[in-house]
mmCIF file of C-alpha atoms and ligand atoms in Angstrom:
data_model
loop_
_atom_site.group_PDB
_atom_site.id
_atom_site.type_symbol
_atom_site.label_atom_id
_atom_site.label_comp_id
_atom_site.label_asym_id
_atom_site.label_seq_id
_atom_site.Cartn_x
_atom_site.Cartn_y
_atom_site.Cartn_z
ATOM 1 C CA MET A 1 4.953 118.813 -75.915
ATOM 2 C CA ALA A 2 2.288 120.090 -73.509
ATOM 3 C CA ALA A 3 0.204 123.081 -74.620
ATOM 4 C CA PRO A 4 1.298 126.406 -73.020
ATOM 5 C CA PHE A 5 -0.528 127.045 -69.759
ATOM 6 C CA ASN A 6 -3.140 129.764 -70.110
ATOM 7 C CA PRO A 7 -4.534 130.852 -66.709
ATOM 8 C CA GLU A 8 -7.364 132.821 -68.429
ATOM 9 C CA SER A 9 -8.789 129.643 -69.917
ATOM 10 C CA PHE A 10 -9.228 128.162 -66.442
ATOM 11 C CA ILE A 11 -11.494 130.955 -65.212
ATOM 12 C CA ALA A 12 -15.184 130.013 -65.014
ATOM 13 C CA LYS A 13 -17.207 131.543 -67.824
ATOM 14 C CA THR A 14 -19.620 133.354 -65.484
ATOM 15 C CA ILE A 15 -16.691 135.086 -63.788
ATOM 16 C CA ARG A 16 -14.880 135.879 -67.052
ATOM 17 C CA ASP A 17 -17.973 137.732 -68.250
ATOM 18 C CA ILE A 18 -18.218 139.908 -65.128
ATOM 19 C CA PRO A 19 -16.636 143.363 -65.502
ATOM 20 C CA ARG A 20 -14.640 145.003 -62.706
ATOM 21 C CA SER A 21 -16.608 147.501 -60.641
ATOM 22 C CA GLY A 22 -16.788 150.877 -62.396
ATOM 23 C CA ILE A 23 -15.870 152.462 -59.075
ATOM 24 C CA ARG A 24 -12.666 150.491 -58.570
ATOM 25 C CA GLU A 25 -11.670 150.954 -62.198
ATOM 26 C CA PHE A 26 -12.009 154.689 -61.759
ATOM 27 C CA PHE A 27 -10.164 154.792 -58.445
ATOM 28 C CA ASP A 28 -7.124 153.066 -59.832
ATOM 29 C CA ILE A 29 -6.730 156.287 -61.826
ATOM 30 C CA VAL A 30 -7.344 158.418 -58.717
ATOM 31 C CA GLN A 31 -4.505 156.659 -56.884
ATOM 32 C CA SER A 32 -2.035 157.841 -59.508
ATOM 33 C CA GLN A 33 -2.981 161.554 -59.205
ATOM 34 C CA LYS A 34 -1.769 164.040 -56.604
ATOM 35 C CA SER A 35 -3.938 166.480 -54.579
ATOM 36 C CA VAL A 36 -7.182 164.803 -55.591
ATOM 37 C CA ILE A 37 -10.295 165.563 -53.542
ATOM 38 C CA SER A 38 -12.241 162.363 -53.528
ATOM 39 C CA LEU A 39 -16.025 162.389 -53.489
ATOM 40 C CA GLY A 40 -15.709 158.865 -54.777
ATOM 41 C CA VAL A 41 -15.752 155.844 -52.521
ATOM 42 C CA GLY A 42 -18.917 155.522 -50.399
ATOM 43 C CA GLU A 43 -17.281 155.463 -47.037
ATOM 44 C CA PRO A 44 -17.757 157.695 -43.952
ATOM 45 C CA ASP A 45 -14.865 160.093 -43.328
ATOM 46 C CA PHE A 46 -15.453 159.694 -39.584
ATOM 47 C CA VAL A 47 -13.311 157.278 -37.623
ATOM 48 C CA THR A 48 -15.324 154.611 -35.790
ATOM 49 C CA PRO A 49 -16.451 156.171 -32.466
ATOM 50 C CA TRP A 50 -13.924 155.549 -29.690
ATOM 51 C CA HIS A 51 -16.151 153.455 -27.397
ATOM 52 C CA ILE A 52 -16.744 151.030 -30.281
ATOM 53 C CA ARG A 53 -13.030 150.758 -31.049
ATOM 54 C CA GLU A 54 -12.431 150.301 -27.327
ATOM 55 C CA ALA A 55 -14.831 147.333 -27.293
ATOM 56 C CA ALA A 56 -12.714 145.715 -30.019
ATOM 57 C CA ILE A 57 -9.506 146.416 -28.089
ATOM 58 C CA TYR A 58 -11.083 145.053 -24.910
ATOM 59 C CA ALA A 59 -12.083 141.857 -26.719
ATOM 60 C CA LEU A 60 -8.493 141.386 -27.846
ATOM 61 C CA GLU A 61 -7.128 142.162 -24.383
ATOM 62 C CA ASN A 62 -9.397 139.495 -22.967
ATOM 63 C CA GLY A 63 -8.260 136.943 -25.471
ATOM 64 C CA ARG A 64 -11.598 136.916 -27.286
ATOM 65 C CA THR A 65 -9.941 135.543 -30.421
ATOM 66 C CA THR A 66 -11.962 132.405 -31.163
ATOM 67 C CA TYR A 67 -14.654 131.330 -33.599
ATOM 68 C CA THR A 68 -18.222 132.089 -32.583
ATOM 69 C CA SER A 69 -21.375 130.115 -33.362
ATOM 70 C CA ASN A 70 -22.041 130.112 -37.105
ATOM 71 C CA LEU A 71 -24.988 132.435 -36.583
ATOM 72 C CA GLY A 72 -22.853 134.836 -34.516
ATOM 73 C CA LEU A 73 -22.743 135.866 -30.853
ATOM 74 C CA LEU A 74 -26.173 135.424 -29.262
ATOM 75 C CA LYS A 75 -25.850 138.710 -27.326
ATOM 76 C CA LEU A 76 -25.339 140.552 -30.634
ATOM 77 C CA ARG A 77 -28.319 138.795 -32.216
ATOM 78 C CA GLU A 78 -30.420 139.715 -29.184
ATOM 79 C CA ALA A 79 -29.341 143.349 -29.474
ATOM 80 C CA ILE A 80 -30.196 143.284 -33.193
ATOM 81 C CA ALA A 81 -33.638 141.800 -32.459
ATOM 82 C CA ALA A 82 -34.313 144.621 -29.974
ATOM 83 C CA SER A 83 -33.098 147.184 -32.515
ATOM 84 C CA THR A 84 -35.207 145.897 -35.434
ATOM 85 C CA GLU A 85 -38.249 145.897 -33.161
ATOM 86 C CA LYS A 86 -37.592 149.463 -31.972
ATOM 87 C CA HIS A 87 -36.453 151.069 -35.216
ATOM 88 C CA PHE A 88 -38.087 148.986 -37.963
ATOM 89 C CA LYS A 89 -41.128 147.581 -36.140
ATOM 90 C CA VAL A 90 -40.311 143.997 -37.106
ATOM 91 C CA THR A 91 -39.804 141.199 -34.605
ATOM 92 C CA TYR A 92 -37.269 138.414 -35.149
ATOM 93 C CA ASP A 93 -36.290 135.501 -32.947
ATOM 94 C CA PRO A 94 -32.584 136.030 -32.176
ATOM 95 C CA LYS A 95 -32.019 132.274 -31.877
ATOM 96 C CA THR A 96 -33.308 131.263 -35.314
ATOM 97 C CA GLN A 97 -34.057 134.285 -37.500
ATOM 98 C CA ILE A 98 -30.855 136.349 -37.439
ATOM 99 C CA ILE A 99 -27.422 135.599 -38.885
ATOM 100 C CA ILE A 100 -24.321 137.777 -38.459
ATOM 101 C CA THR A 101 -22.360 138.135 -41.691
ATOM 102 C CA VAL A 102 -19.194 139.666 -43.099
ATOM 103 C CA GLY A 103 -20.889 142.924 -44.072
ATOM 104 C CA VAL A 104 -24.101 143.324 -46.010
ATOM 105 C CA SER A 105 -21.951 142.165 -48.939
ATOM 106 C CA GLU A 106 -21.834 138.606 -47.637
ATOM 107 C CA ALA A 107 -25.453 138.723 -46.487
ATOM 108 C CA LEU A 108 -26.567 139.633 -50.018
ATOM 109 C CA ASP A 109 -24.384 136.960 -51.571
ATOM 110 C CA ILE A 110 -25.604 134.116 -49.349
ATOM 111 C CA ALA A 111 -29.222 135.254 -49.645
ATOM 112 C CA LEU A 112 -28.987 135.057 -53.444
ATOM 113 C CA ARG A 113 -27.097 131.767 -53.343
ATOM 114 C CA ALA A 114 -29.735 130.301 -51.026
ATOM 115 C CA LEU A 115 -32.643 131.350 -53.258
ATOM 116 C CA ILE A 116 -31.703 131.328 -56.907
ATOM 117 C CA ASN A 117 -31.911 128.483 -59.384
ATOM 118 C CA PRO A 118 -30.352 129.067 -62.821
ATOM 119 C CA GLY A 119 -32.672 131.209 -64.932
ATOM 120 C CA ASP A 120 -34.675 132.683 -62.051
ATOM 121 C CA GLU A 121 -35.331 136.375 -62.584
ATOM 122 C CA ILE A 122 -34.396 138.904 -59.918
ATOM 123 C CA ILE A 123 -35.914 142.354 -60.173
ATOM 124 C CA TYR A 124 -34.147 145.419 -58.773
ATOM 125 C CA HIS A 125 -34.367 149.168 -59.220
ATOM 126 C CA GLU A 126 -31.654 151.039 -61.101
ATOM 127 C CA PRO A 127 -29.396 153.088 -60.771
ATOM 128 C CA CYS A 128 -28.261 150.729 -58.037
ATOM 129 C CA TYR A 129 -25.367 149.571 -55.925
ATOM 130 C CA VAL A 130 -22.639 148.155 -58.174
ATOM 131 C CA SER A 131 -22.742 144.634 -56.747
ATOM 132 C CA TYR A 132 -26.388 143.737 -57.430
ATOM 133 C CA ALA A 133 -26.228 142.719 -61.106
ATOM 134 C CA PRO A 134 -22.880 140.827 -60.818
ATOM 135 C CA SER A 135 -24.007 139.062 -57.612
ATOM 136 C CA ILE A 136 -27.155 137.893 -59.406
ATOM 137 C CA SER A 137 -25.169 136.747 -62.455
ATOM 138 C CA MET A 138 -22.697 134.864 -60.274
ATOM 139 C CA VAL A 139 -25.521 132.629 -59.012
ATOM 140 C CA HIS A 140 -26.766 132.149 -62.603
ATOM 141 C CA GLY A 141 -29.821 134.306 -62.005
ATOM 142 C CA VAL A 142 -31.161 136.777 -64.540
ATOM 143 C CA PRO A 143 -30.874 140.445 -63.475
ATOM 144 C CA VAL A 144 -33.974 142.460 -64.405
ATOM 145 C CA ALA A 145 -33.509 146.201 -63.880
ATOM 146 C CA VAL A 146 -36.352 148.687 -63.417
ATOM 147 C CA SER A 147 -35.221 152.231 -64.252
ATOM 148 C CA CYS A 148 -35.917 155.034 -61.800
ATOM 149 C CA THR A 149 -35.769 158.705 -62.655
ATOM 150 C CA ALA A 150 -34.926 162.026 -61.003
ATOM 151 C CA HIS A 151 -38.435 163.139 -61.949
ATOM 152 C CA ASN A 152 -39.706 160.700 -59.307
ATOM 153 C CA ASN A 153 -36.817 161.368 -56.877
ATOM 154 C CA PHE A 154 -35.513 157.919 -57.802
ATOM 155 C CA ALA A 155 -38.285 156.072 -55.981
ATOM 156 C CA VAL A 156 -39.534 152.907 -57.709
ATOM 157 C CA THR A 157 -43.187 152.477 -58.567
ATOM 158 C CA ALA A 158 -45.351 149.384 -58.145
ATOM 159 C CA GLU A 159 -46.502 149.780 -61.789
ATOM 160 C CA ALA A 160 -42.917 149.717 -63.102
ATOM 161 C CA ILE A 161 -42.193 146.555 -61.108
ATOM 162 C CA GLU A 162 -45.395 144.839 -62.234
ATOM 163 C CA LYS A 163 -44.554 145.534 -65.884
ATOM 164 C CA VAL A 164 -41.387 143.390 -65.794
ATOM 165 C CA ILE A 165 -42.863 140.441 -63.872
ATOM 166 C CA THR A 166 -42.858 137.107 -65.741
ATOM 167 C CA PRO A 167 -43.490 133.496 -64.611
ATOM 168 C CA ARG A 168 -39.699 133.296 -63.903
ATOM 169 C CA SER A 169 -39.700 136.264 -61.508
ATOM 170 C CA LYS A 170 -38.709 135.136 -58.030
ATOM 171 C CA VAL A 171 -37.097 137.887 -55.983
ATOM 172 C CA LEU A 172 -37.407 141.659 -55.723
ATOM 173 C CA VAL A 173 -34.350 143.496 -54.367
ATOM 174 C CA LEU A 174 -34.985 146.880 -52.771
ATOM 175 C CA ASN A 175 -32.459 149.377 -51.430
ATOM 176 C CA PHE A 176 -33.884 152.466 -49.738
ATOM 177 C CA PRO A 177 -32.338 154.937 -49.087
ATOM 178 C CA THR A 178 -30.602 154.126 -52.347
ATOM 179 C CA ASN A 179 -26.941 154.092 -53.265
ATOM 180 C CA PRO A 180 -26.224 156.049 -55.569
ATOM 181 C CA THR A 181 -29.305 158.300 -55.782
ATOM 182 C CA GLY A 182 -30.401 158.893 -52.181
ATOM 183 C CA GLY A 183 -33.918 157.854 -53.229
ATOM 184 C CA THR A 184 -36.372 156.942 -50.467
ATOM 185 C CA MET A 185 -39.903 155.514 -50.375
ATOM 186 C CA THR A 186 -43.033 156.562 -48.529
ATOM 187 C CA ARG A 187 -45.025 153.992 -46.593
ATOM 188 C CA THR A 188 -47.946 154.506 -48.984
ATOM 189 C CA ASP A 189 -45.820 153.658 -52.024
ATOM 190 C CA LEU A 190 -44.211 150.687 -50.282
ATOM 191 C CA LEU A 191 -47.718 149.354 -49.529
ATOM 192 C CA LYS A 192 -48.428 149.360 -53.276
ATOM 193 C CA ILE A 193 -45.224 147.406 -53.892
ATOM 194 C CA ALA A 194 -46.112 144.951 -51.109
ATOM 195 C CA ASP A 195 -49.435 144.379 -52.874
ATOM 196 C CA VAL A 196 -47.624 143.475 -56.131
ATOM 197 C CA VAL A 197 -45.232 141.192 -54.221
ATOM 198 C CA LEU A 198 -48.127 139.351 -52.556
ATOM 199 C CA ARG A 199 -50.179 139.002 -55.744
ATOM 200 C CA HIS A 200 -47.226 137.583 -57.688
ATOM 201 C CA ASN A 201 -45.834 135.442 -54.849
ATOM 202 C CA LEU A 202 -42.402 137.097 -54.857
ATOM 203 C CA LEU A 203 -39.792 137.186 -52.113
ATOM 204 C CA VAL A 204 -38.143 140.477 -51.141
ATOM 205 C CA ILE A 205 -34.531 141.129 -50.220
ATOM 206 C CA THR A 206 -34.363 144.587 -48.685
ATOM 207 C CA ASP A 207 -30.951 146.209 -48.194
ATOM 208 C CA GLU A 208 -31.467 148.915 -45.566
ATOM 209 C CA ILE A 209 -27.829 149.765 -44.893
ATOM 210 C CA TYR A 210 -28.510 153.527 -45.199
ATOM 211 C CA SER A 211 -31.741 153.590 -43.164
ATOM 212 C CA GLU A 212 -30.217 155.592 -40.268
ATOM 213 C CA LEU A 213 -29.094 158.189 -42.788
ATOM 214 C CA THR A 214 -32.635 159.320 -43.584
ATOM 215 C CA PHE A 215 -32.857 163.117 -43.575
ATOM 216 C CA GLU A 216 -36.530 163.728 -44.308
ATOM 217 C CA GLY A 217 -39.564 161.803 -43.185
ATOM 218 C CA GLU A 218 -39.584 158.467 -41.409
ATOM 219 C CA HIS A 219 -37.871 155.423 -42.798
ATOM 220 C CA THR A 220 -40.261 152.507 -43.331
ATOM 221 C CA SER A 221 -39.061 148.965 -43.899
ATOM 222 C CA ILE A 222 -41.118 146.882 -46.301
ATOM 223 C CA ALA A 223 -40.599 144.007 -43.825
ATOM 224 C CA SER A 224 -42.902 145.797 -41.368
ATOM 225 C CA LEU A 225 -45.896 145.904 -43.741
ATOM 226 C CA PRO A 226 -48.763 143.401 -43.436
ATOM 227 C CA GLY A 227 -47.846 139.984 -44.828
ATOM 228 C CA MET A 228 -44.282 140.992 -45.691
ATOM 229 C CA ARG A 229 -42.202 139.824 -42.729
ATOM 230 C CA GLU A 230 -42.898 136.218 -43.790
ATOM 231 C CA ARG A 231 -41.513 136.811 -47.301
ATOM 232 C CA THR A 232 -38.687 139.289 -46.735
ATOM 233 C CA ILE A 233 -34.989 138.922 -46.040
ATOM 234 C CA PHE A 234 -33.950 142.085 -44.239
ATOM 235 C CA LEU A 235 -30.283 143.075 -44.650
ATOM 236 C CA HIS A 236 -28.503 145.626 -42.533
ATOM 237 C CA GLY A 237 -25.017 146.411 -41.312
ATOM 238 C CA PHE A 238 -22.697 148.629 -39.362
ATOM 239 C CA SER A 239 -20.501 150.111 -42.124
ATOM 240 C CA LYS A 240 -22.403 153.329 -42.766
ATOM 241 C CA ALA A 241 -24.393 154.172 -39.615
ATOM 242 C CA TYR A 242 -21.460 153.628 -37.238
ATOM 243 C CA ALA A 243 -18.544 154.327 -39.632
ATOM 244 C CA MET A 244 -17.365 150.723 -39.324
ATOM 245 C CA THR A 245 -16.537 149.735 -42.923
ATOM 246 C CA GLY A 246 -13.241 148.093 -41.936
ATOM 247 C CA PHE A 247 -14.881 145.866 -39.323
ATOM 248 C CA ARG A 248 -16.737 144.022 -42.104
ATOM 249 C CA ILE A 249 -19.875 143.264 -40.158
ATOM 250 C CA GLY A 250 -23.541 143.017 -41.119
ATOM 251 C CA TYR A 251 -26.570 140.801 -40.654
ATOM 252 C CA ALA A 252 -29.624 139.234 -42.242
ATOM 253 C CA CYS A 253 -33.011 138.588 -40.630
ATOM 254 C CA GLY A 254 -35.833 136.532 -42.083
ATOM 255 C CA PRO A 255 -37.942 133.396 -42.007
ATOM 256 C CA VAL A 256 -36.331 130.495 -40.078
ATOM 257 C CA GLU A 257 -36.045 128.257 -43.160
ATOM 258 C CA LEU A 258 -34.278 130.925 -45.216
ATOM 259 C CA ILE A 259 -31.857 131.942 -42.457
ATOM 260 C CA GLU A 260 -31.087 128.234 -41.955
ATOM 261 C CA ALA A 261 -30.369 127.868 -45.709
ATOM 262 C CA MET A 262 -28.134 130.961 -45.653
ATOM 263 C CA MET A 263 -26.378 129.646 -42.542
ATOM 264 C CA ARG A 264 -25.472 126.417 -44.369
ATOM 265 C CA ILE A 265 -23.633 128.415 -47.050
ATOM 266 C CA HIS A 266 -22.076 130.749 -44.484
ATOM 267 C CA GLN A 267 -20.787 127.875 -42.312
ATOM 268 C CA TYR A 268 -18.915 126.302 -45.215
ATOM 269 C CA SER A 269 -17.612 129.535 -46.719
ATOM 270 C CA MET A 270 -17.038 132.038 -43.870
ATOM 271 C CA LEU A 271 -17.680 129.871 -40.809
ATOM 272 C CA CYS A 272 -18.470 132.997 -38.811
ATOM 273 C CA ALA A 273 -17.802 136.744 -38.784
ATOM 274 C CA SER A 274 -14.800 137.967 -36.777
ATOM 275 C CA ILE A 275 -15.492 137.800 -33.021
ATOM 276 C CA ILE A 276 -13.640 141.096 -32.513
ATOM 277 C CA SER A 277 -15.944 142.830 -34.985
ATOM 278 C CA GLN A 278 -18.956 141.167 -33.371
ATOM 279 C CA GLU A 279 -17.927 142.544 -29.962
ATOM 280 C CA ALA A 280 -17.506 146.015 -31.474
ATOM 281 C CA ALA A 281 -20.861 145.746 -33.255
ATOM 282 C CA THR A 282 -22.574 144.793 -29.991
ATOM 283 C CA GLU A 283 -21.239 147.974 -28.395
ATOM 284 C CA ALA A 284 -22.313 149.991 -31.450
ATOM 285 C CA ILE A 285 -25.885 148.757 -31.526
ATOM 286 C CA LEU A 286 -26.334 149.035 -27.747
ATOM 287 C CA HIS A 287 -24.679 152.419 -27.182
ATOM 288 C CA GLY A 288 -24.011 154.068 -30.556
ATOM 289 C CA GLU A 289 -27.276 155.821 -31.309
ATOM 290 C CA THR A 290 -26.063 159.320 -30.418
ATOM 291 C CA ASP A 291 -22.918 158.878 -32.544
ATOM 292 C CA THR A 292 -25.090 157.998 -35.521
ATOM 293 C CA ALA A 293 -27.343 161.006 -34.870
ATOM 294 C CA GLU A 294 -24.331 163.346 -34.712
ATOM 295 C CA MET A 295 -22.891 162.018 -37.952
ATOM 296 C CA ARG A 296 -26.300 162.287 -39.627
ATOM 297 C CA ASP A 297 -26.543 165.959 -38.594
ATOM 298 C CA GLN A 298 -23.192 166.668 -40.203
ATOM 299 C CA TYR A 299 -24.104 164.774 -43.372
ATOM 300 C CA ARG A 300 -27.271 166.859 -43.576
ATOM 301 C CA VAL A 301 -25.333 170.144 -43.519
ATOM 302 C CA ARG A 302 -22.974 168.833 -46.215
ATOM 303 C CA ARG A 303 -25.856 167.547 -48.305
ATOM 304 C CA ASN A 304 -27.599 170.918 -48.287
ATOM 305 C CA PHE A 305 -24.378 172.626 -49.305
ATOM 306 C CA ILE A 306 -23.418 170.256 -52.125
ATOM 307 C CA VAL A 307 -26.905 170.056 -53.657
ATOM 308 C CA ASN A 308 -27.138 173.837 -53.656
ATOM 309 C CA ALA A 309 -23.653 174.163 -55.189
ATOM 310 C CA PHE A 310 -24.462 171.729 -58.024
ATOM 311 C CA ASN A 311 -27.727 173.509 -58.812
ATOM 312 C CA GLN A 312 -26.016 176.908 -58.804
ATOM 313 C CA MET A 313 -23.419 175.775 -61.331
ATOM 314 C CA GLY A 314 -26.197 174.511 -63.620
ATOM 315 C CA LEU A 315 -26.048 170.777 -62.841
ATOM 316 C CA THR A 316 -29.604 169.979 -61.796
ATOM 317 C CA CYS A 317 -29.499 168.014 -58.581
ATOM 318 C CA HIS A 318 -32.561 166.629 -56.761
ATOM 319 C CA LEU A 319 -32.448 166.571 -52.976
ATOM 320 C CA PRO A 320 -31.362 163.115 -51.776
ATOM 321 C CA ARG A 321 -33.589 162.297 -48.812
ATOM 322 C CA GLY A 322 -31.234 159.651 -47.486
ATOM 323 C CA SER A 323 -27.740 158.080 -47.852
ATOM 324 C CA PHE A 324 -24.644 160.262 -48.313
ATOM 325 C CA TYR A 325 -24.681 160.674 -52.083
ATOM 326 C CA ALA A 326 -25.630 163.573 -54.351
ATOM 327 C CA PHE A 327 -26.553 162.519 -57.892
ATOM 328 C CA PRO A 328 -26.537 165.598 -60.151
ATOM 329 C CA SER A 329 -27.495 165.435 -63.812
ATOM 330 C CA ILE A 330 -24.691 166.296 -66.240
ATOM 331 C CA LYS A 331 -26.889 165.807 -69.319
ATOM 332 C CA ASN A 332 -26.767 169.466 -70.369
ATOM 333 C CA THR A 333 -22.964 169.313 -70.761
ATOM 334 C CA GLY A 334 -23.326 166.861 -73.654
ATOM 335 C CA LEU A 335 -20.597 164.642 -72.169
ATOM 336 C CA THR A 336 -20.995 161.020 -71.172
ATOM 337 C CA SER A 337 -20.766 160.493 -67.434
ATOM 338 C CA LYS A 338 -17.436 158.693 -67.852
ATOM 339 C CA ASP A 339 -15.938 161.505 -69.972
ATOM 340 C CA PHE A 340 -17.209 164.110 -67.528
ATOM 341 C CA ALA A 341 -15.752 162.296 -64.508
ATOM 342 C CA LEU A 342 -12.432 161.650 -66.230
ATOM 343 C CA ARG A 343 -12.013 165.231 -67.408
ATOM 344 C CA LEU A 344 -13.019 166.627 -64.014
ATOM 345 C CA LEU A 345 -10.430 164.396 -62.418
ATOM 346 C CA GLN A 346 -7.669 165.230 -64.880
ATOM 347 C CA GLN A 347 -8.318 168.980 -65.085
ATOM 348 C CA GLU A 348 -9.425 169.817 -61.543
ATOM 349 C CA GLN A 349 -8.411 166.827 -59.428
ATOM 350 C CA VAL A 350 -11.940 166.151 -58.202
ATOM 351 C CA ALA A 351 -12.983 162.505 -58.168
ATOM 352 C CA CYS A 352 -16.640 161.539 -58.554
ATOM 353 C CA VAL A 353 -18.065 158.292 -59.899
ATOM 354 C CA PRO A 354 -19.677 158.258 -63.389
ATOM 355 C CA GLY A 355 -23.382 157.452 -63.076
ATOM 356 C CA SER A 356 -22.971 154.686 -65.671
ATOM 357 C CA ALA A 357 -21.085 152.636 -63.035
ATOM 358 C CA PHE A 358 -24.520 152.070 -61.439
ATOM 359 C CA GLY A 359 -26.169 150.616 -64.532
ATOM 360 C CA PRO A 360 -27.356 152.061 -67.860
ATOM 361 C CA SER A 361 -30.025 154.191 -66.111
ATOM 362 C CA GLY A 362 -27.221 156.043 -64.323
ATOM 363 C CA GLU A 363 -25.879 157.482 -67.593
ATOM 364 C CA GLY A 364 -26.103 161.268 -67.625
ATOM 365 C CA TYR A 365 -25.430 161.541 -63.884
ATOM 366 C CA LEU A 366 -22.517 161.755 -61.510
ATOM 367 C CA ARG A 367 -22.292 160.347 -57.996
ATOM 368 C CA ALA A 368 -20.670 162.666 -55.460
ATOM 369 C CA CYS A 369 -20.271 161.223 -51.984
ATOM 370 C CA PHE A 370 -20.581 163.889 -49.300
ATOM 371 C CA ALA A 371 -19.075 161.776 -46.524
ATOM 372 C CA THR A 372 -16.079 164.143 -46.704
ATOM 373 C CA SER A 373 -15.364 167.270 -44.641
ATOM 374 C CA LEU A 374 -17.309 170.407 -45.520
ATOM 375 C CA ASP A 375 -14.018 172.242 -46.246
ATOM 376 C CA GLN A 376 -13.043 169.630 -48.801
ATOM 377 C CA ILE A 377 -16.510 169.658 -50.347
ATOM 378 C CA GLN A 378 -16.356 173.462 -50.663
ATOM 379 C CA VAL A 379 -13.040 173.327 -52.544
ATOM 380 C CA ALA A 380 -14.298 170.454 -54.703
ATOM 381 C CA MET A 381 -17.377 172.496 -55.658
ATOM 382 C CA GLU A 382 -15.268 175.575 -56.537
ATOM 383 C CA ARG A 383 -13.117 173.416 -58.791
ATOM 384 C CA THR A 384 -16.154 171.748 -60.389
ATOM 385 C CA ALA A 385 -17.790 175.134 -61.061
ATOM 386 C CA ARG A 386 -14.555 176.316 -62.738
ATOM 387 C CA PHE A 387 -14.512 173.149 -64.847
ATOM 388 C CA ILE A 388 -18.132 173.683 -65.935
ATOM 389 C CA LYS A 389 -17.439 177.292 -66.953
ATOM 390 C CA ARG A 390 -14.632 176.161 -69.234
ATOM 391 C CA LEU A 391 -16.750 173.568 -71.083
HETATM 392 C C1 PLP B 401 -26.415 149.607 -50.921
HETATM 393 C C2 PLP B 401 -25.220 148.954 -50.319
HETATM 394 N N1 PLP B 401 -25.335 147.690 -49.873
HETATM 395 C C3 PLP B 401 -24.289 147.050 -49.349
HETATM 396 C C4 PLP B 401 -23.049 147.648 -49.254
HETATM 397 C C5 PLP B 401 -21.905 146.871 -48.664
HETATM 398 O O1 PLP B 401 -21.832 147.096 -47.308
HETATM 399 P P1 PLP B 401 -20.915 146.295 -46.294
HETATM 400 O O2 PLP B 401 -19.755 147.190 -45.975
HETATM 401 O O3 PLP B 401 -21.799 146.070 -45.107
HETATM 402 O O4 PLP B 401 -20.511 145.027 -46.951
HETATM 403 C C6 PLP B 401 -22.873 148.955 -49.703
HETATM 404 C C7 PLP B 401 -21.560 149.622 -49.649
HETATM 405 O O5 PLP B 401 -21.311 150.658 -50.207
HETATM 406 C C8 PLP B 401 -23.999 149.623 -50.255
HETATM 407 O O6 PLP B 401 -23.903 150.888 -50.707
#
């Protein structure tokens, strides 16, 4: 008789070892609770601006329902090239150095798949976006985390990066402003990192998805620093700045050879990003700047409120200079971040993400997304303060 079929045993080992995202795990619980205020998922509460939605509708009306070139619509790549030049001071050839992807998620995945041989070490700063370590493991790379602290406003230092460099180090992943901490970098500090990158012959992947949501100072891309454009893959997308998460659209810019390598993976796995989303993204990048500015102004008001509220209730919270996340310390409560988040959810119906979901250096913190209406944030803070008093 044949052995009983066990689907588990057919799953590749690398995938079996990868845990589910700490955010999703937590939000399965949220779904089952009533009257929860969610400061959880990192998604704008704004609906995509009407003129951008209209561009998608118009594309459909006109029967724009086909594949596009693997690299994406040329007019969108041209608009991206103009935007990176204007906002990031980096020039890319739209014909050969830009690829349109299914969100920054796909861009990150194909960048890693194009670069990593088994055993290569990839350095990134932590706490970090939940997908970095698993994405690195899935391509058989070795994730090497550099811890950042509130003391330094969650910026990463050149010294800390240099300390973990070995002969196997190949890529440095940066994400400023950072999810989940709102950390940003000054140009001076990025120059020091660029120096380390050049001396050790590393390649940089920079995920700048929150760059438009910079509240203080000017955002600098490492790609714009001397000698860096040639060794940087610049990732960006439309999800956060234009409230377009559901369109699933992003892009990567970089050296011709690397974009060509990424395109080969993309053409066999995705073929191309949705043409409807590409039409909408073209409208966004050409005419959406004021929408982004308006949303940023509202996020700023909410940020000031939430940071103040956390500090007043005794949860020390640094000022996030970018992104839409507050990252207060819960260390003085003596609870783990998971216990704290679970109890807050069960007792006061406020959902935040435990800092530990963003790597071991996130333990002792909580991520509260302020891309929610000010009214909701106010109620959530009243409930959290009540919860803290009872501890
Ligand atoms: C740092 C960071 N990179 C990438 C992504 C994924 O973005 P996209 O919707 O473009 O796939 C997110 C989403 O939360 C993020 O926070």
